[in-house]
Tab-separated table of C-alpha atoms and ligand atoms in Angstrom:
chain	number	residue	atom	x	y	z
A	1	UNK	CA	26.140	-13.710	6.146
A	2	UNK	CA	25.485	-14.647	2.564
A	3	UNK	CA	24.591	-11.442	0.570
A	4	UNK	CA	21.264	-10.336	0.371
A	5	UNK	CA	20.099	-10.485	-3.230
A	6	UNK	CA	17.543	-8.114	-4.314
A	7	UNK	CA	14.710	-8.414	-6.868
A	8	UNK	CA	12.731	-6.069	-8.451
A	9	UNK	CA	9.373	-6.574	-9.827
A	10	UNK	CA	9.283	-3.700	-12.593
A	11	UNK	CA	5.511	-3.368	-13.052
A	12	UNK	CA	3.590	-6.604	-12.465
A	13	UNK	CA	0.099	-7.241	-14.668
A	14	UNK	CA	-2.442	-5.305	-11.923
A	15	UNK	CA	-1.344	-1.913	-11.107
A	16	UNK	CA	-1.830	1.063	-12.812
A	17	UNK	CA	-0.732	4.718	-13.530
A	18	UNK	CA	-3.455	5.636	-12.096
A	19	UNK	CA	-2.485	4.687	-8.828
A	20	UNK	CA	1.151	5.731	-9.437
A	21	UNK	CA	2.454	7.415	-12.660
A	22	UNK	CA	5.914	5.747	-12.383
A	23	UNK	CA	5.179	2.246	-12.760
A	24	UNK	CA	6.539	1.737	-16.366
A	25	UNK	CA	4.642	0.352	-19.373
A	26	UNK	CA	6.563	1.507	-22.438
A	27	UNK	CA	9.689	-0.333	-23.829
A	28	UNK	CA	11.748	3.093	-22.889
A	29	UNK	CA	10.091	3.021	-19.113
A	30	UNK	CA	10.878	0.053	-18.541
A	31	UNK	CA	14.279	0.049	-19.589
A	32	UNK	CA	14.832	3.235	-17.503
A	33	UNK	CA	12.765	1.566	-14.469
A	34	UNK	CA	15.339	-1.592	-15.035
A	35	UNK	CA	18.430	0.445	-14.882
A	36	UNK	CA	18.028	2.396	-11.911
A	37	UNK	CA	16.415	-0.450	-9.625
A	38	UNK	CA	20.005	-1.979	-10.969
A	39	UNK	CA	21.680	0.859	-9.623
A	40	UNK	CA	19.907	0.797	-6.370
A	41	UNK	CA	21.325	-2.620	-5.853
A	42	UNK	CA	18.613	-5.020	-7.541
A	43	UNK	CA	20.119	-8.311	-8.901
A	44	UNK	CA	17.098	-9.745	-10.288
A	45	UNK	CA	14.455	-8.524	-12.635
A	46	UNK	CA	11.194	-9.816	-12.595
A	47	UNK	CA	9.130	-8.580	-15.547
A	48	UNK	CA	5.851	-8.795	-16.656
A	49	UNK	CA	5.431	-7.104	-20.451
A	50	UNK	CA	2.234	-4.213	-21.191
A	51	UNK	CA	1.032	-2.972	-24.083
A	52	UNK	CA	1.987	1.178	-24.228
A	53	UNK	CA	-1.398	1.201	-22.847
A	54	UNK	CA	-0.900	-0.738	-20.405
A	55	UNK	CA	-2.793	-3.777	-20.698
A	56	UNK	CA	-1.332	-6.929	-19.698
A	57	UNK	CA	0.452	-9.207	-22.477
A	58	UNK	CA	2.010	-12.585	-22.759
A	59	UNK	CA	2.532	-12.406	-26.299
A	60	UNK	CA	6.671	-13.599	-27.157
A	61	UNK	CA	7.171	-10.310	-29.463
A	62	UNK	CA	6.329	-7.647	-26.874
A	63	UNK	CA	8.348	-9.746	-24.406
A	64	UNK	CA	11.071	-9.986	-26.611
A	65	UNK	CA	11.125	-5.817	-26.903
A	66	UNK	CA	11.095	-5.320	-23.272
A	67	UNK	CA	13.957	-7.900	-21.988
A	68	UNK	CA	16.049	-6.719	-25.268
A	69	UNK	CA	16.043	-3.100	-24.437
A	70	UNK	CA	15.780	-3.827	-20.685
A	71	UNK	CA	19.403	-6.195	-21.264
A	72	UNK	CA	21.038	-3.478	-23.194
A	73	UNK	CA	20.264	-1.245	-20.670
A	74	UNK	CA	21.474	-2.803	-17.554
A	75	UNK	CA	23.141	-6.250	-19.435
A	76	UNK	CA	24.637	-8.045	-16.225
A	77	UNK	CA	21.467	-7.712	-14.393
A	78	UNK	CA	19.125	-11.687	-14.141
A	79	UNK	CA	16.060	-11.294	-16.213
A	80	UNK	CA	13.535	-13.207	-14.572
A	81	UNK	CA	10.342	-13.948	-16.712
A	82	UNK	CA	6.806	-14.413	-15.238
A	83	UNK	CA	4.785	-17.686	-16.090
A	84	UNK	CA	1.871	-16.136	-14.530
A	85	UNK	CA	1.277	-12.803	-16.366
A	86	UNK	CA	-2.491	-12.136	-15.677
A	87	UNK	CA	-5.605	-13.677	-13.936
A	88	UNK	CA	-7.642	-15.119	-16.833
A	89	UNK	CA	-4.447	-15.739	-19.366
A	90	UNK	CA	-4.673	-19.561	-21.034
A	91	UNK	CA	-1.363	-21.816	-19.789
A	92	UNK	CA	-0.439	-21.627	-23.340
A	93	UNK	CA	-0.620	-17.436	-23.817
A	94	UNK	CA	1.064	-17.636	-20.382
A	95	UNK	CA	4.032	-19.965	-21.376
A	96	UNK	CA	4.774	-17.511	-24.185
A	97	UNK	CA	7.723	-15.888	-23.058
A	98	UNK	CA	9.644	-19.215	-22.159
A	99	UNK	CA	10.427	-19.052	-25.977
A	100	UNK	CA	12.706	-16.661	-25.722
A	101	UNK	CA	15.111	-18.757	-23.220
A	102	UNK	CA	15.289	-15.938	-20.581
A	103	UNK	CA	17.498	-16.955	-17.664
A	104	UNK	CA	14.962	-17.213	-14.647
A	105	UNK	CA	10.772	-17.453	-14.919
A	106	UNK	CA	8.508	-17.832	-12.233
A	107	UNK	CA	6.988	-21.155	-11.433
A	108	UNK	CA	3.585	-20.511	-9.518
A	109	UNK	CA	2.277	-23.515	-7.085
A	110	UNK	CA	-0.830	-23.175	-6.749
A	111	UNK	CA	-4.441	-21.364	-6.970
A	112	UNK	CA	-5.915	-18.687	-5.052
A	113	UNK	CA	-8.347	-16.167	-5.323
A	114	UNK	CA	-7.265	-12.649	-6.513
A	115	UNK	CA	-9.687	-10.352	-5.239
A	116	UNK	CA	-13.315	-9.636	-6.540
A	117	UNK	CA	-14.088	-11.908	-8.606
A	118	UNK	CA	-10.236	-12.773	-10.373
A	119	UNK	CA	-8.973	-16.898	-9.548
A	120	UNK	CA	-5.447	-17.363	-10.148
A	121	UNK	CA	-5.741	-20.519	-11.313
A	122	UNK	CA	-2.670	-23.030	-11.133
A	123	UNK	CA	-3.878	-26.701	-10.807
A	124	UNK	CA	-1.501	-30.003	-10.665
A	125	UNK	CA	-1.511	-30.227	-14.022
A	126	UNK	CA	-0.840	-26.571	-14.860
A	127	UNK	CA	1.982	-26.961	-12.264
A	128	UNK	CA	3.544	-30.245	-13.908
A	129	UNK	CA	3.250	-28.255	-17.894
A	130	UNK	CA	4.507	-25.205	-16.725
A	131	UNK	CA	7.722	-27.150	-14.557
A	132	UNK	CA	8.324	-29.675	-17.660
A	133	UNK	CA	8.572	-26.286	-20.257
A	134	UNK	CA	11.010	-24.099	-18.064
A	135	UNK	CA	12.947	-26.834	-17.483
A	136	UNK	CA	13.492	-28.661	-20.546
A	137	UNK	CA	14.817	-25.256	-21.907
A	138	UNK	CA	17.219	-24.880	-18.777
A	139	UNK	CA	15.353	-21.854	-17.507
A	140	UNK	CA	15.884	-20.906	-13.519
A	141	UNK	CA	12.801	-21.260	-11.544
A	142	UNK	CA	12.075	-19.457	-8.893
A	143	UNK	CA	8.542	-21.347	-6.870
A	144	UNK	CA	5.772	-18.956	-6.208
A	145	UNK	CA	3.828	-19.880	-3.197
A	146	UNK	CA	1.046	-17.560	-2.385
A	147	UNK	CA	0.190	-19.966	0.762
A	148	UNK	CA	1.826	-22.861	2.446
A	149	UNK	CA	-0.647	-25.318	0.394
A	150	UNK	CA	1.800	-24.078	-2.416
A	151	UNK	CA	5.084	-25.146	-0.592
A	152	UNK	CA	3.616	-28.355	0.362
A	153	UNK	CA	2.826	-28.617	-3.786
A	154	UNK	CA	6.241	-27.666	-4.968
A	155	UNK	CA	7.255	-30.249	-2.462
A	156	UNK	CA	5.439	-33.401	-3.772
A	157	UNK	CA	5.701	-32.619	-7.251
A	158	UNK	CA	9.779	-32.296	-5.956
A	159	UNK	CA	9.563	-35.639	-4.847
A	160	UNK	CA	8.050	-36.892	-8.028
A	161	UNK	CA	10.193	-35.733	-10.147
A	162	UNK	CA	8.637	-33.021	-12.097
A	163	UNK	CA	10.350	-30.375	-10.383
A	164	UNK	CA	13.701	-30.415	-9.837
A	165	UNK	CA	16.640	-28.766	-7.371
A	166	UNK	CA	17.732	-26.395	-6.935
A	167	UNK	CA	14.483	-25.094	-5.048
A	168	UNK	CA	14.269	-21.422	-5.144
A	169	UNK	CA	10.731	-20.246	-3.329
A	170	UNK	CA	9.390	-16.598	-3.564
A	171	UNK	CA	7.108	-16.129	-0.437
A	172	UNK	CA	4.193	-13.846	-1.471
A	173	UNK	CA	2.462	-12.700	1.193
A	174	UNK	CA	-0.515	-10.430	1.306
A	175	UNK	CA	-2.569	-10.932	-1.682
A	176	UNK	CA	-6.318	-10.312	-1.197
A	177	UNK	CA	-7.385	-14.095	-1.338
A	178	UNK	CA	-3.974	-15.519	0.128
A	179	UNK	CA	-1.954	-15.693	2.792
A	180	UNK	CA	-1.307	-13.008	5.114
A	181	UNK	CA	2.344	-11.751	5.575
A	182	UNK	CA	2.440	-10.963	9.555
A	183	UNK	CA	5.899	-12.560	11.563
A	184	UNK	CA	3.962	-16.154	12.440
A	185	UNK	CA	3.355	-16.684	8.906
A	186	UNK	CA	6.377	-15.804	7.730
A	187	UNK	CA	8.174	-18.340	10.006
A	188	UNK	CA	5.813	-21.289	9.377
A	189	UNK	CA	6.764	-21.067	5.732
A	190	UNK	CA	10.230	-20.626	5.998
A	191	UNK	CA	10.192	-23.211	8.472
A	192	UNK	CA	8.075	-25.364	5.555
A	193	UNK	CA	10.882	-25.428	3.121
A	194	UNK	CA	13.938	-28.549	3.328
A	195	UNK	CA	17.198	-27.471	4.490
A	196	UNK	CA	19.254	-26.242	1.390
A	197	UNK	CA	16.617	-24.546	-0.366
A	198	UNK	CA	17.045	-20.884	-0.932
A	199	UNK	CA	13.919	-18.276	-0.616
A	200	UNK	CA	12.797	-14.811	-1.154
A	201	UNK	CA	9.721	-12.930	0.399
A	202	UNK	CA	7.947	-10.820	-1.550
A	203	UNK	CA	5.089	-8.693	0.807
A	204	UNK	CA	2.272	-6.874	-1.251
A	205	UNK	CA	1.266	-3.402	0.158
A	206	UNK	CA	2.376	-3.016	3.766
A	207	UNK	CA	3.910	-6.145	4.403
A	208	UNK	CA	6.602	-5.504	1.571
A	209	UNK	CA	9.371	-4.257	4.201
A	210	UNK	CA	8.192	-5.527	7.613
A	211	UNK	CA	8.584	-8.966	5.516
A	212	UNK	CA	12.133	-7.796	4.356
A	213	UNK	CA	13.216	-7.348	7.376
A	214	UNK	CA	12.669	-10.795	8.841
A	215	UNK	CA	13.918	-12.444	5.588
A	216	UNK	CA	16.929	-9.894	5.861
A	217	UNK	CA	17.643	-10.620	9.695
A	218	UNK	CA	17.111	-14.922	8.609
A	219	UNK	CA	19.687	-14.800	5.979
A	220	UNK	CA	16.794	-14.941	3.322
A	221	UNK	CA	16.448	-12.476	-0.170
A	222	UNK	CA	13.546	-9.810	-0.798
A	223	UNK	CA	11.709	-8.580	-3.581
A	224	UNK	CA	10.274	-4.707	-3.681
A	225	UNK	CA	9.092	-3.228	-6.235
A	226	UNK	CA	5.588	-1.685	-7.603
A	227	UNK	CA	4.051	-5.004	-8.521
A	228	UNK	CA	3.814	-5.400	-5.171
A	229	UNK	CA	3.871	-2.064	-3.313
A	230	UNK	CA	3.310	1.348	-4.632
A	231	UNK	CA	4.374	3.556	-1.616
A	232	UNK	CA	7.699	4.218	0.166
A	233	UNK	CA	5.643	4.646	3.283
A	234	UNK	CA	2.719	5.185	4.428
A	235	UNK	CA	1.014	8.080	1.949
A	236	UNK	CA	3.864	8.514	0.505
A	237	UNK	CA	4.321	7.450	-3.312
A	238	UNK	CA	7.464	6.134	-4.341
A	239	UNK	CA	8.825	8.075	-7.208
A	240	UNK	CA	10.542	5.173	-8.839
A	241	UNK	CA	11.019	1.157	-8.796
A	242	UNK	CA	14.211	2.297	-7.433
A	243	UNK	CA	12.881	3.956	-4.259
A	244	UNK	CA	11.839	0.656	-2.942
A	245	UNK	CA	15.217	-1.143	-4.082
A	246	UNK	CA	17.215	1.375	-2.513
A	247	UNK	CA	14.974	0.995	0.658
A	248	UNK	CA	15.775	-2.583	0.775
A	249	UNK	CA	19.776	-2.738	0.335
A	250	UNK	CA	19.505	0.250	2.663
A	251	UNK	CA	18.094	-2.056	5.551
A	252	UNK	CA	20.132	-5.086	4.551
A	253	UNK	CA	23.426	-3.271	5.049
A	254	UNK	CA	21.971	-1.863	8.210
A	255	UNK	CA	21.630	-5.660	9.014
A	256	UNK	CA	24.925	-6.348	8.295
A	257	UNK	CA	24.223	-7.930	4.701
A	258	UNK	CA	26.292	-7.047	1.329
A	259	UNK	CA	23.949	-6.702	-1.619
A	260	UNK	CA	24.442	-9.085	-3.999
A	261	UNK	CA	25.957	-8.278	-7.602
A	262	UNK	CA	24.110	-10.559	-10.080
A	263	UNK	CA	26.821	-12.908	-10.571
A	264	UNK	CA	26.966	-12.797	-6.839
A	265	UNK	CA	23.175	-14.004	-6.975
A	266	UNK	CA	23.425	-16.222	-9.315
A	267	UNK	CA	26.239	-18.339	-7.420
A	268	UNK	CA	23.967	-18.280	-4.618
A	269	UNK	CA	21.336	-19.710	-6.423
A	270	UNK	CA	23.343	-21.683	-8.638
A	271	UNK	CA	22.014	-20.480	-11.431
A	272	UNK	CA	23.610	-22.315	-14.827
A	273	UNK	CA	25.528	-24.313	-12.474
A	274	UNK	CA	27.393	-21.469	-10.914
A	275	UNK	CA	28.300	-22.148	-7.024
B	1	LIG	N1	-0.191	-11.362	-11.846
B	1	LIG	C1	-0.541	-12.442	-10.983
B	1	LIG	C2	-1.899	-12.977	-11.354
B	1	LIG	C3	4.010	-14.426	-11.397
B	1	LIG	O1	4.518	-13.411	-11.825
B	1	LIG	O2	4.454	-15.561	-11.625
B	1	LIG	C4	0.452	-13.555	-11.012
B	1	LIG	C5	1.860	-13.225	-10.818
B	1	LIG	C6	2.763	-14.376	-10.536
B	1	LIG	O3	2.291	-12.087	-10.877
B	2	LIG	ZN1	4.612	-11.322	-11.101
């Protein structure tokens, strides 16, 4: 079976200390955050920048801070940019960090509500900017679909033109406004996608590892990490980003799956024209 590649979303825009005092802010946290997750068998870094504070940022110059120390810190890991920092952010603040030429971003299909009041707004056109920007600069994408509306919007802009193979899709599944991540849903999206398309699941709060595990038994990739799930089980914190990674590779090679070492992933995902 191919091997399972592993990413790790570092601290996301939403959660807070205050519901775990690991999930890194700082420069130095999340440099530390980065390096063991790498060590626990994470290929992939997906990375959303805060303020020391903690608030949410876009802006190129924090960004810049964060993947510098984050690369000399664990430099053969895949730095993987989001596109869709916070609910609220203009396209342009969110765009940002495509300036700096890291080697994946995110590439969200569609809009869906966020809980409360908070839209996650992606329309067509949003969809088609956002495509046209990380791929002029040879960026990776990886295709966020919150729902299978999303797949079915990755697909037709596909089809036009304005976004182009490889197709790499992120299932995220469990967001309060989106799509559930129980088994059926799970295999009507991966059943959505063409044949030669690659995908990862990414399940927020419990659904992170049942999720894994059908992805893992399919032949598919996982993301973990506290963007998406604080707790190593049920009422049980994790202590570190790494907690969840090691979780993961722990159940892939219980599957029978090699993690993947980031060149490893990015052959897999033919990333710079590796395969
Ligand atoms: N923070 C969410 C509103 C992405 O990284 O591309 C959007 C998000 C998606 O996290
Ligand atoms: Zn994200």
């Amino acid at each position: 079976m191919t091997p399972l590649i592993i990413t790790c979303a570092l601290s996301g825009a939403e959660v807070t200390k205050a519901q775990n005092p690991a999930i890194p802010y700082t420069v130095d946290e999340m440099a530390r955050e980065a390096r063991a997750a790498v060590d626990a068998g994470a290929s992939i870094l997906h990375i959303h920048a805060r303020h020391d504070d903690g608030t949410p940022t876009q802006e190129a110059g924090r960004y810049k801070q964060i993947l510098d120390a984050i690369r000399a810190a664990c430099p053969e890991a895949i730095l993987q940019v989001s596109t869709g920092g916070a609910t609220g952010m203009s396209r342009e603040e969110r765009m940002a960090p495509l300036t700096l030429n890291p080697e994946m971003a995110t590439l969200d299909c569609g809009t869906l509500n966020f809980g409360g009041d908070e839209i996650f707004i992606n329309t067509e056109n949003d969809i088609i900017a956002f495509a046209k920007a990380i791929q002029d600069r040879g960026i990776h994408k990886e295709l966020e679909c919150f729902e299978k509306g999303h797949i079915d919007m990755a697909l037709r802009l596909h089809k036009k033109g304005y976004i182009t193979a490889p197709l790499h899709f992120s299932f995220v599944l469990g967001v309060n406004g989106g799509m559930t991540g129980e088994e059926r849903d799970f295999r009507f999206l991966r059943g959505s996608i063409p044949d030669g398309a690659t995908y990862s699941v990414a399940g927020i709060g419990r659904f992170e590892f049942s999720l894994a595990e059908y992805a893992i038994l399919d032949g598919g990739h996982v993301r973990v990490g506290f963007e998406d799930n604080l707790y190593l089980e049920k009422g049980v914190l994790a202590q570190s980003n790494a907690d969840l990674v090691r979780k993961a590779a722990d159940m892939g090679r219980a599957y029978g799956r090699a993690i993947a070492t980031p060149d490893e992933a990015r052959r897999i995902l033919n990333i710079g024209g590796h395969s």
